Coordinates of C-alpha atoms in Angstrom, one line a residue:
Chain A
M48 CA 0.0 0.0 0.1
A49 CA 3.1 2.4 0.9
V50 CA 4.4 2.0 -2.5
S51 CA 1.0 2.4 -4.4
N52 CA 0.6 5.6 -2.3
A53 CA 4.3 7.0 -3.1
T54 CA 3.9 6.9 -7.0
P55 CA 0.8 9.7 -7.0
G56 CA 3.2 12.0 -5.7
L57 CA 6.3 11.0 -8.1
V58 CA 4.0 11.5 -11.0
T59 CA 3.3 15.4 -9.9
T60 CA 6.5 16.7 -9.9
E61 CA 7.0 15.4 -13.2
K62 CA 3.9 18.1 -14.2
Q63 CA 4.2 19.8 -17.7
E64 CA 4.8 22.9 -17.7
P65 CA 2.6 25.2 -18.8
L66 CA 2.4 26.8 -22.6
Y67 CA 3.4 30.3 -21.6
L68 CA 6.6 28.5 -19.8
N69 CA 8.2 26.9 -23.0
E70 CA 10.8 29.0 -24.2
N71 CA 9.9 29.0 -27.9
V72 CA 6.0 30.3 -26.9
R73 CA 7.8 33.2 -25.3
A74 CA 10.0 33.6 -28.1
F75 CA 7.1 33.5 -30.6
A76 CA 4.8 36.0 -28.5
L77 CA 7.9 38.5 -28.2
F78 CA 8.2 38.2 -31.6
M79 CA 5.0 39.4 -32.2
L80 CA 4.9 42.0 -29.9
S81 CA 8.0 43.9 -31.1
L82 CA 6.6 43.5 -35.1
G83 CA 3.5 45.0 -33.8
L84 CA 4.7 47.7 -32.4
F85 CA 7.0 48.2 -34.9
L86 CA 4.2 48.8 -37.5
L87 CA 1.9 51.1 -35.3
F88 CA 5.5 53.1 -35.0
W89 CA 5.3 53.2 -38.6
E90 CA 2.3 53.5 -39.6
F91 CA 1.6 56.5 -36.9
G92 CA 5.1 58.0 -37.5
A93 CA 3.9 58.0 -41.1
R94 CA 0.9 59.7 -41.0
A95 CA 2.1 62.3 -38.0
G96 CA 5.2 63.2 -40.2
W97 CA 8.1 62.3 -38.0
F98 CA 10.1 61.0 -40.8
V99 CA 10.9 63.1 -43.9
Q100 CA 8.3 63.4 -46.4
G101 CA 7.0 60.4 -49.2
V102 CA 7.3 57.9 -46.8
P103 CA 4.5 55.2 -47.6
T104 CA 2.6 54.1 -44.3
A105 CA 2.6 50.4 -42.9
S106 CA -0.6 49.7 -44.0
E107 CA 0.1 51.5 -47.8
T108 CA 3.1 49.1 -47.7
I109 CA 1.4 45.8 -47.2
K110 CA -1.3 46.3 -49.6
E111 CA 1.6 46.8 -51.8
F112 CA 3.1 44.0 -51.3
W113 CA -0.6 42.0 -51.9
W114 CA -0.9 43.9 -55.3
W115 CA 2.6 42.4 -56.0
V116 CA 2.6 38.9 -54.9
S117 CA -0.4 38.5 -56.3
N118 CA 0.0 39.3 -59.9
P119 CA 3.6 38.7 -59.8
F120 CA 3.8 37.3 -63.4
F121 CA 3.0 40.2 -66.0
D122 CA 5.2 41.7 -68.6
N123 CA 4.4 45.0 -69.7
G124 CA 8.2 45.7 -71.0
P125 CA 11.4 45.6 -69.0
N126 CA 10.5 48.7 -67.1
D127 CA 7.2 47.4 -66.0
L128 CA 7.5 43.5 -64.8
G129 CA 6.0 41.3 -63.0
I130 CA 8.0 40.8 -59.1
G131 CA 7.8 36.9 -59.8
W132 CA 9.5 37.5 -63.8
N133 CA 12.6 39.7 -62.0
L134 CA 13.0 37.1 -59.3
L135 CA 13.4 34.3 -61.4
I136 CA 15.4 36.7 -63.8
S137 CA 17.6 37.4 -60.8
L138 CA 17.8 33.7 -59.5
R139 CA 18.3 32.3 -63.0
R140 CA 21.3 34.3 -63.0
V141 CA 22.8 33.4 -59.6
A142 CA 22.5 29.3 -60.7
I143 CA 24.3 29.6 -63.2
G144 CA 27.0 31.7 -62.1
Y145 CA 26.8 30.2 -58.7
I146 CA 26.8 26.4 -60.0
L147 CA 30.0 27.7 -62.7
A148 CA 32.0 28.7 -59.5
S149 CA 31.0 25.6 -57.6
L150 CA 32.2 23.6 -60.3
V151 CA 35.9 25.2 -60.3
A152 CA 35.5 25.5 -57.0
V153 CA 35.4 22.7 -54.8
P154 CA 37.9 20.3 -57.3
L155 CA 40.3 23.4 -56.7
G156 CA 39.7 23.3 -53.2
I157 CA 40.6 19.6 -53.3
L158 CA 43.4 20.1 -55.3
I159 CA 44.9 22.8 -53.4
G160 CA 44.2 20.7 -50.0
I161 CA 45.7 17.7 -50.9
S162 CA 49.0 18.8 -51.6
P163 CA 50.7 21.3 -48.8
V164 CA 52.9 22.9 -52.1
A165 CA 49.8 23.7 -53.7
Y166 CA 48.4 25.3 -50.5
K167 CA 51.2 27.5 -49.9
A168 CA 51.5 28.6 -53.6
F169 CA 47.8 29.2 -54.1
N170 CA 47.5 31.0 -51.4
P171 CA 48.2 34.5 -52.0
Y172 CA 46.0 35.1 -54.6
V173 CA 43.2 33.6 -53.2
Q174 CA 44.2 35.8 -50.1
L175 CA 44.5 39.0 -52.5
L176 CA 41.3 38.3 -54.6
K177 CA 39.1 37.3 -51.8
P178 CA 38.4 40.8 -49.9
V179 CA 37.5 42.8 -53.6
S180 CA 34.5 43.8 -53.5
P181 CA 32.6 42.3 -56.5
L182 CA 31.5 45.0 -58.1
A183 CA 34.9 46.1 -58.7
W184 CA 34.4 43.3 -61.2
L185 CA 31.5 44.6 -63.1
P186 CA 34.3 47.3 -65.7
L187 CA 36.3 44.5 -66.4
G188 CA 33.3 42.5 -66.8
L189 CA 31.3 44.5 -69.1
Y190 CA 34.7 45.5 -71.0
I191 CA 35.6 41.6 -71.3
L192 CA 32.7 40.1 -72.4
R193 CA 30.7 43.3 -74.0
D194 CA 27.2 42.0 -72.5
S195 CA 25.2 43.2 -69.3
E196 CA 23.4 39.6 -69.0
Q197 CA 26.7 37.8 -69.4
T198 CA 28.9 40.4 -66.4
G199 CA 25.9 39.7 -64.3
V200 CA 26.8 36.0 -64.5
F201 CA 30.5 37.1 -64.1
I202 CA 30.4 38.8 -61.1
I203 CA 28.1 36.0 -59.4
F204 CA 30.9 33.6 -60.5
I205 CA 34.1 35.6 -58.9
S206 CA 32.8 36.5 -55.9
S207 CA 31.1 33.2 -54.8
I208 CA 33.8 31.4 -55.8
W209 CA 36.5 32.5 -52.6
P210 CA 34.5 30.9 -49.6
T211 CA 33.7 27.3 -51.7
L212 CA 37.4 27.1 -52.8
I213 CA 39.1 27.9 -49.1
N214 CA 36.5 26.3 -47.3
T215 CA 37.2 23.3 -49.2
A216 CA 41.2 23.6 -49.5
F217 CA 40.9 23.9 -45.3
G218 CA 38.3 21.1 -45.0
V219 CA 40.4 18.8 -47.5
A220 CA 43.7 19.8 -45.5
S221 CA 42.2 19.1 -42.2
V222 CA 41.2 15.9 -42.6
D223 CA 41.5 14.2 -39.2
K224 CA 45.0 12.0 -39.3
D225 CA 43.3 8.7 -37.2
Y226 CA 40.4 8.4 -40.4
L227 CA 44.0 8.7 -42.9
D228 CA 46.1 6.5 -41.1
V229 CA 43.0 3.7 -41.4
A230 CA 43.0 4.1 -45.0
N231 CA 46.7 4.1 -44.7
T232 CA 46.9 0.4 -42.3
L233 CA 44.1 -0.7 -45.1
G234 CA 46.5 -0.2 -47.9
A235 CA 44.2 2.3 -49.3
S236 CA 45.5 3.8 -52.6
R237 CA 45.6 7.8 -53.2
L238 CA 42.7 7.9 -55.5
R239 CA 40.3 5.4 -52.9
T240 CA 41.6 7.8 -50.1
I241 CA 40.5 11.1 -51.8
I242 CA 37.1 9.6 -52.9
K243 CA 36.3 7.4 -50.0
V244 CA 37.7 9.0 -46.8
I245 CA 39.2 12.4 -47.7
I246 CA 35.8 14.3 -49.8
P247 CA 33.3 12.9 -46.7
A248 CA 35.1 13.9 -44.1
A249 CA 35.6 17.2 -46.2
L250 CA 31.9 17.7 -47.2
P251 CA 30.5 19.4 -43.4
N252 CA 33.5 21.9 -44.9
I253 CA 32.4 22.2 -48.6
V254 CA 28.8 22.5 -48.1
S255 CA 29.2 25.4 -45.3
G256 CA 31.7 26.8 -47.8
L257 CA 29.0 26.6 -50.6
R258 CA 26.8 27.9 -48.2
I259 CA 28.8 31.0 -47.5
S260 CA 29.2 31.1 -51.0
M261 CA 25.4 31.2 -51.7
G262 CA 24.4 34.4 -49.0
I263 CA 27.4 36.6 -50.8
A264 CA 25.7 35.8 -54.7
W265 CA 22.7 36.7 -53.4
L266 CA 24.0 40.2 -51.7
V267 CA 25.9 40.9 -54.9
I268 CA 22.8 39.4 -57.6
V269 CA 21.1 42.9 -56.3
A270 CA 24.0 45.8 -56.4
A271 CA 24.7 44.5 -60.7
E272 CA 21.6 44.1 -61.2
M273 CA 21.2 47.6 -60.5
L274 CA 23.8 48.8 -63.8
L275 CA 22.4 46.1 -65.6
G276 CA 18.4 46.5 -66.3
T277 CA 16.3 43.7 -65.2
G278 CA 16.2 41.5 -62.1
L279 CA 14.9 42.7 -58.6
G280 CA 18.5 44.5 -58.1
Y281 CA 17.0 46.8 -61.6
F282 CA 13.4 46.7 -59.7
I283 CA 14.5 48.6 -56.8
W284 CA 16.8 51.0 -59.1
N285 CA 13.9 51.3 -61.5
E286 CA 11.6 52.4 -58.5
W287 CA 13.5 55.0 -56.9
N288 CA 13.4 56.4 -60.1
N289 CA 9.8 56.1 -60.1
L290 CA 10.3 57.6 -56.7
S291 CA 8.0 54.4 -55.4
I292 CA 9.1 53.6 -51.7
A293 CA 6.6 51.4 -50.8
N294 CA 7.8 49.3 -53.9
I295 CA 11.3 49.7 -52.9
L296 CA 10.0 48.4 -49.5
V297 CA 8.3 45.1 -51.1
A298 CA 11.5 44.4 -52.5
I299 CA 13.9 44.7 -49.9
F300 CA 11.6 42.4 -47.9
I301 CA 10.7 39.4 -50.9
I302 CA 14.4 39.5 -51.3
G303 CA 15.2 39.2 -47.8
L304 CA 12.6 36.1 -47.5
V305 CA 14.2 34.5 -50.9
G306 CA 17.8 34.2 -49.3
L307 CA 16.5 33.2 -45.7
L308 CA 15.4 30.3 -48.0
L309 CA 18.3 29.6 -49.9
D310 CA 20.0 30.0 -46.6
S311 CA 17.9 27.5 -45.0
L312 CA 18.1 25.0 -47.8
F313 CA 22.1 24.8 -46.7
A314 CA 21.8 25.1 -43.1
A315 CA 19.0 21.9 -43.8
L316 CA 22.1 19.9 -46.2
E317 CA 24.7 21.3 -43.3
K318 CA 22.8 18.8 -41.3
F319 CA 22.9 16.4 -43.3
V320 CA 26.0 15.6 -44.3
A321 CA 26.8 15.7 -40.6
F322 CA 26.6 12.7 -38.8
G323 CA 27.3 13.9 -35.6
R324 CA 30.1 15.8 -35.9
N325 CA 30.3 19.3 -34.6
S326 CA 26.7 19.5 -33.4
Chain B
M320 CA 59.2 -13.5 -10.6
R321 CA 60.0 -14.7 -13.8
T322 CA 61.6 -12.4 -15.9
A323 CA 63.6 -12.0 -18.8
P324 CA 66.0 -10.2 -19.2
V325 CA 66.0 -6.6 -21.4
N326 CA 66.4 -7.5 -25.0
S327 CA 66.2 -11.0 -24.6
V328 CA 65.6 -12.9 -27.7
A329 CA 63.3 -15.4 -27.0
S330 CA 62.5 -17.4 -29.9
I331 CA 65.8 -18.7 -31.2
D332 CA 64.3 -22.0 -31.9
Q333 CA 61.5 -21.0 -34.3
P334 CA 62.7 -18.1 -36.0
S335 CA 60.4 -18.5 -39.3
A336 CA 56.8 -19.4 -37.5
A337 CA 54.2 -17.4 -38.8
S338 CA 53.2 -13.9 -38.2
H339 CA 56.1 -13.6 -36.3
L340 CA 57.3 -10.2 -35.7
S341 CA 60.9 -9.0 -34.8
I342 CA 62.5 -5.4 -33.8
R343 CA 65.8 -5.5 -33.9
N344 CA 67.8 -2.6 -32.8
V345 CA 64.9 0.6 -33.6
T346 CA 66.0 3.8 -33.1
K347 CA 63.1 6.6 -34.0
V348 CA 64.7 10.3 -34.3
F349 CA 62.5 12.8 -35.0
P350 CA 64.4 15.5 -36.7
G351 CA 64.7 19.2 -35.2
K352 CA 64.8 21.9 -37.1
K353 CA 68.2 23.0 -38.3
G354 CA 69.9 25.2 -40.9
M355 CA 71.0 28.6 -42.1
F356 CA 67.0 29.8 -42.2
N357 CA 66.0 28.4 -39.1
K358 CA 69.3 29.9 -37.2
L359 CA 68.5 32.8 -38.4
S360 CA 64.8 33.2 -37.4
G361 CA 66.0 31.8 -33.8
K362 CA 63.8 28.6 -34.5
T363 CA 66.2 25.8 -34.2
K364 CA 65.3 22.6 -32.1
R365 CA 67.6 19.6 -31.3
D366 CA 66.8 16.2 -32.5
F367 CA 64.5 14.3 -30.7
V368 CA 65.6 10.9 -29.7
A369 CA 62.1 8.6 -29.2
V370 CA 63.0 5.4 -28.8
Q371 CA 66.2 4.1 -28.7
D372 CA 68.0 0.7 -29.7
I373 CA 64.5 -1.3 -29.3
S374 CA 64.8 -4.9 -29.9
L375 CA 62.1 -6.7 -29.3
D376 CA 60.9 -10.8 -30.7
I377 CA 56.8 -11.2 -30.5
E378 CA 56.9 -14.9 -30.7
P379 CA 53.2 -16.0 -33.0
N380 CA 49.8 -16.3 -31.1
T381 CA 50.7 -14.7 -27.9
F382 CA 49.3 -10.9 -25.9
V383 CA 51.7 -9.0 -25.9
T384 CA 51.2 -5.4 -23.8
I385 CA 53.6 -2.5 -23.6
I386 CA 53.1 -0.7 -21.0
G387 CA 55.9 2.1 -19.5
P388 CA 55.1 6.3 -18.4
S389 CA 54.0 8.7 -20.5
G390 CA 55.5 10.3 -23.4
C391 CA 57.9 7.0 -23.4
G392 CA 57.6 6.4 -27.3
K393 CA 55.1 3.3 -26.7
S394 CA 53.0 4.6 -29.5
T395 CA 56.4 5.6 -31.5
L396 CA 57.4 1.9 -31.6
L397 CA 53.5 1.0 -32.4
N398 CA 53.4 3.1 -35.4
M399 CA 56.3 2.1 -36.5
I400 CA 55.1 -1.3 -36.2
A401 CA 52.1 -0.5 -38.2
G402 CA 54.4 1.3 -40.4
L403 CA 52.5 5.1 -39.8
S404 CA 56.1 6.1 -38.6
P405 CA 59.2 5.2 -40.5
I406 CA 62.1 4.1 -38.9
S407 CA 64.7 6.2 -38.2
G408 CA 67.6 3.1 -37.0
G409 CA 67.6 -0.7 -37.2
E410 CA 64.7 -2.7 -38.4
I411 CA 61.5 -4.8 -38.0
L412 CA 60.9 -7.9 -39.3
L413 CA 57.3 -9.3 -40.1
N414 CA 58.0 -13.3 -40.6
G415 CA 61.6 -12.3 -42.0
M416 CA 61.0 -9.4 -44.6
P417 CA 61.6 -5.9 -43.2
I418 CA 58.7 -3.2 -42.3
T419 CA 58.4 -0.4 -44.9
G420 CA 55.1 1.3 -44.6
P421 CA 51.9 0.0 -43.6
G422 CA 50.3 -3.2 -44.7
P423 CA 46.8 -5.5 -44.4
D424 CA 49.1 -8.1 -42.7
R425 CA 48.8 -5.7 -39.6
G426 CA 45.5 -4.9 -37.9
M427 CA 45.2 -1.9 -36.2
V428 CA 43.0 -0.5 -33.1
F429 CA 42.8 3.5 -32.4
Q430 CA 42.8 4.9 -28.9
N431 CA 39.4 7.3 -30.8
Y432 CA 38.3 4.4 -32.2
A433 CA 38.8 6.5 -35.8
L434 CA 35.3 5.0 -37.4
M435 CA 34.5 7.8 -39.8
P436 CA 31.0 8.6 -39.5
W437 CA 29.5 9.0 -42.5
M438 CA 29.4 5.4 -42.8
T439 CA 27.4 3.2 -40.4
V440 CA 28.9 0.6 -39.1
E441 CA 28.0 -1.8 -41.8
E442 CA 30.1 0.8 -43.9
N443 CA 32.6 0.7 -41.1
L444 CA 33.8 -2.7 -42.0
R445 CA 32.7 -3.0 -45.8
F446 CA 35.2 -0.2 -46.5
A447 CA 38.1 -2.1 -45.0
V448 CA 37.5 -5.4 -46.0
E449 CA 36.8 -4.4 -49.7
T450 CA 39.8 -2.0 -49.4
V451 CA 42.1 -5.0 -48.4
D452 CA 40.3 -7.2 -51.4
L453 CA 38.8 -5.1 -54.0
K454 CA 37.6 -8.2 -56.1
I455 CA 36.4 -9.7 -53.4
S456 CA 32.4 -11.1 -54.5
P457 CA 29.7 -9.9 -52.4
K458 CA 28.2 -13.0 -50.6
R459 CA 31.9 -13.6 -49.0
R460 CA 32.2 -10.5 -48.3
D461 CA 29.0 -10.1 -46.2
R462 CA 29.7 -13.2 -44.2
I463 CA 32.9 -11.6 -42.8
I464 CA 30.7 -8.5 -42.0
K465 CA 28.5 -9.7 -40.5
E466 CA 30.4 -12.6 -38.2
H467 CA 32.8 -9.8 -37.1
I468 CA 29.3 -7.9 -36.3
Q469 CA 28.2 -11.0 -34.3
L470 CA 32.0 -11.7 -32.8
V471 CA 31.8 -8.3 -30.6
G472 CA 28.2 -8.6 -29.6
L473 CA 26.8 -5.4 -31.9
T474 CA 24.2 -8.0 -33.8
G475 CA 21.2 -5.4 -34.6
A476 CA 23.8 -2.5 -34.8
E477 CA 24.7 -2.6 -38.0
R478 CA 22.6 0.4 -39.6
K479 CA 23.9 2.4 -37.3
H480 CA 26.4 5.5 -37.5
P481 CA 29.1 5.8 -34.2
H482 CA 27.6 9.0 -33.4
E483 CA 24.6 7.0 -32.3
L484 CA 27.0 4.6 -30.5
S485 CA 28.3 4.6 -27.0
G486 CA 32.3 5.2 -26.9
G487 CA 32.4 1.4 -25.6
M488 CA 30.4 0.3 -28.7
R489 CA 32.2 2.1 -30.9
Q490 CA 35.4 0.0 -29.7
R491 CA 34.3 -3.1 -30.3
V492 CA 33.3 -1.4 -34.0
G493 CA 36.5 -0.4 -34.2
I494 CA 38.4 -4.3 -33.0
A495 CA 35.5 -5.8 -34.9
R496 CA 37.1 -3.8 -38.5
A497 CA 40.6 -4.6 -37.4
L498 CA 39.3 -8.1 -37.7
A499 CA 37.5 -8.7 -40.4
I500 CA 40.6 -8.1 -42.3
N501 CA 42.0 -11.5 -40.9
P502 CA 45.6 -9.7 -39.6
Q503 CA 48.3 -11.6 -39.1
I504 CA 49.3 -9.2 -36.4
L505 CA 46.8 -7.0 -33.9
L506 CA 47.6 -4.0 -33.0
M507 CA 46.4 -2.5 -30.2
D508 CA 46.6 1.6 -29.4
E509 CA 45.4 2.4 -26.0
P510 CA 42.1 0.9 -26.7
F511 CA 40.2 1.3 -23.9
G512 CA 42.3 4.8 -22.4
A513 CA 38.7 7.0 -23.4
L514 CA 36.4 4.6 -22.1
D515 CA 35.2 5.0 -18.6
A516 CA 36.0 2.3 -16.2
L517 CA 32.8 -0.1 -16.3
T518 CA 32.8 -0.4 -20.1
R519 CA 36.8 -0.5 -19.8
G520 CA 36.0 -3.8 -17.9
F521 CA 33.3 -5.0 -20.3
L522 CA 35.7 -4.5 -22.9
Q523 CA 38.5 -6.1 -21.3
D524 CA 36.7 -9.1 -20.8
E525 CA 35.4 -8.6 -23.8
V526 CA 39.1 -9.1 -25.7
E527 CA 40.0 -11.9 -23.6
R528 CA 37.0 -13.6 -25.1
I529 CA 37.9 -13.0 -28.0
W530 CA 41.6 -13.6 -27.8
E531 CA 40.9 -17.1 -26.9
Q532 CA 38.3 -17.4 -30.0
E533 CA 41.3 -16.0 -32.3
R534 CA 44.7 -16.7 -30.9
K535 CA 45.9 -13.8 -32.8
T536 CA 49.5 -12.0 -32.2
V537 CA 48.3 -8.7 -30.2
I538 CA 50.5 -6.0 -29.4
M539 CA 48.6 -3.3 -27.1
I540 CA 49.6 -0.2 -25.7
T541 CA 48.3 0.7 -22.0
H542 CA 48.7 2.7 -18.5
S543 CA 46.8 0.1 -16.6
I544 CA 48.3 -2.4 -14.7
E545 CA 45.5 -4.6 -14.1
E546 CA 44.7 -4.7 -17.7
A547 CA 47.7 -6.1 -18.9
L548 CA 47.6 -8.4 -16.0
L549 CA 44.1 -9.6 -17.5
L550 CA 44.8 -9.7 -20.8
S551 CA 48.9 -10.7 -21.8
D552 CA 51.4 -13.6 -22.0
R553 CA 54.3 -11.2 -21.4
I554 CA 54.4 -8.0 -21.1
V555 CA 57.0 -5.0 -22.0
M556 CA 57.9 -2.3 -19.5
M557 CA 59.3 0.6 -21.3
T558 CA 61.7 3.7 -19.3
R559 CA 60.8 6.8 -19.7
G560 CA 61.9 9.0 -22.6
P561 CA 64.0 10.3 -24.1
A562 CA 65.6 7.7 -25.6
A563 CA 63.2 5.4 -24.2
R564 CA 64.7 1.6 -24.3
V565 CA 62.8 -1.6 -23.0
D566 CA 63.5 -2.1 -18.9
E567 CA 62.2 -5.1 -18.9
I568 CA 59.6 -8.4 -19.8
L569 CA 57.5 -9.8 -17.9
E570 CA 56.3 -13.7 -18.1
V571 CA 52.3 -14.1 -17.4
P572 CA 51.7 -17.2 -16.2
F573 CA 48.0 -17.1 -15.5
P574 CA 46.5 -20.5 -17.3
R575 CA 43.7 -19.2 -20.0
P576 CA 41.1 -19.1 -19.9
R577 CA 40.9 -15.8 -17.4
N578 CA 38.8 -13.8 -15.8
R579 CA 39.3 -10.7 -13.4
E580 CA 38.6 -13.2 -10.1
T581 CA 40.4 -15.7 -10.8
I582 CA 43.6 -14.3 -11.9
E583 CA 44.1 -12.5 -8.5
Q584 CA 44.2 -14.9 -6.7
H585 CA 46.7 -17.1 -8.4
P586 CA 49.8 -16.7 -6.6
A587 CA 52.7 -14.5 -8.7
Y588 CA 49.3 -11.6 -9.3
H589 CA 50.6 -9.9 -6.6
D590 CA 54.2 -9.8 -7.0
L591 CA 53.7 -9.0 -10.6
K592 CA 51.6 -5.8 -10.3
A593 CA 54.2 -4.3 -7.1
E594 CA 56.8 -5.2 -9.8
M595 CA 54.8 -3.1 -12.1
E596 CA 53.9 -0.7 -9.7
S597 CA 57.3 0.2 -8.3
H598 CA 58.7 0.2 -11.7
L599 CA 56.1 2.7 -13.8
F600 CA 56.1 4.7 -10.0
R601 CA 59.9 5.1 -10.6
E602 CA 59.9 5.9 -14.5
T603 CA 56.7 8.6 -13.7
R604 CA 58.8 10.1 -10.8
A605 CA 62.2 10.4 -12.9
V606 CA 60.0 11.9 -15.5
E607 CA 58.7 14.7 -13.4
A608 CA 62.3 15.6 -11.6
A609 CA 63.3 15.9 -14.9
R610 CA 60.7 18.6 -15.8
M611 CA 61.7 20.2 -12.8
G612 CA 64.7 20.2 -13.7
G613 CA 64.4 21.4 -16.6

């Protein structure tokens, strides 16, 4: 009897915590609260003329946003193009430039990472070119390629190559020596070691390099397109010429949203290749 | 106390027996930094002699433990046997052939398990088996994998990745992988060093059981006196580094199969243990004294 009396007492100590104490619930509530306060401040501030002249109210901007996303695909010439088309144009440029960059950066990174001599020999190039602003390549691209479309792709290529290259080379060069010892004691050939051990071991580094590169490509495309025509960057520039601040805000929100989606895609991929490492 | 003299050649009567390992006057020197450039930058370093003039014969089908103070070059010696580290002087002969590099005739168990995290238990073994024999038939390959997973008691965990296993289970995979390639000699570098005491005990019993079954030549490095006494036929005690040598070789006379309760009853157990303790104590004290002096 005594034992059966003790059990309910034990159960009560493991009571489910109330919903309002859950960390995620509280974070979400705080997020919604801050968002509401921000929108209210914006709405009333714009109506009361606290900001510079011509700032749209929050409700106007949300209405514009709704209009743009409910009619994404219309085409009345290059200066009046639906946001969906502009987004697809930007994504296409990013995809081509980024995939080309990855196809160069990953194999080159593996080669550089495997050989300490190559690592030391090519490091100066990488270190010198990495900090150069992508837009500095724009005139050079236009001069060489004589084509704005190709120049856009070229700029994405040149700016998204470095993080992948550096991370791949680093990942390959710093593969745990134990894995290599295992392959060596088994008498694995160089090629088999590279394919079966070095590349999978470096994969988390390679994917995080690809993730950083994707982030940079998405940053750069908007800036590059301001000077190119068509795409989200050009959309912003065009709306600036129309002095339509609300549309600029809509575009900024969409660029942020797409960037977030792309990044979470790579975050999921990173998790997939980690297998319990660095987590 | 049955002790063999230093550098004894205990197996002159059977020099060419299977998996006979002969270590002859082996020295390992890690080269320092010399030359003009390093002299100018003030980065010169003297050569470091890790082990000096070690001679040791290991007969087939014996379990040999190497014990010594930290940093005495035990791992260096094992890596030279594995062929992972070049030999500076002398030679190591396996069945009369000098060791020049790593090879599948020696299976290695690593202290940190060294399992490929992206491979399942089964894939880790398959990688080893296929690497050693690229043309192995899938049927034979799968049978070997299954047998060895069974041998270390991991049936049911074939599809798990290493990060889903406990440390003890991971090292079982490490042992299964080393045995799956059917090596002549099994090399173990402090295989239980990273495990908690209880798991350590479990795995020692497991290794004893597997050894009874397979009777392979094993060379194991350890810090633990009890572990050495439980598992080995001979215990090689090394002096402190630098220039570590073999100090003494103890024969462990306990009958097999062994378990930790019965060996403690054996009349020689406490003498052997005391001998090892005093050796380790002396060497470790000397290492500490040298550190303080230098």
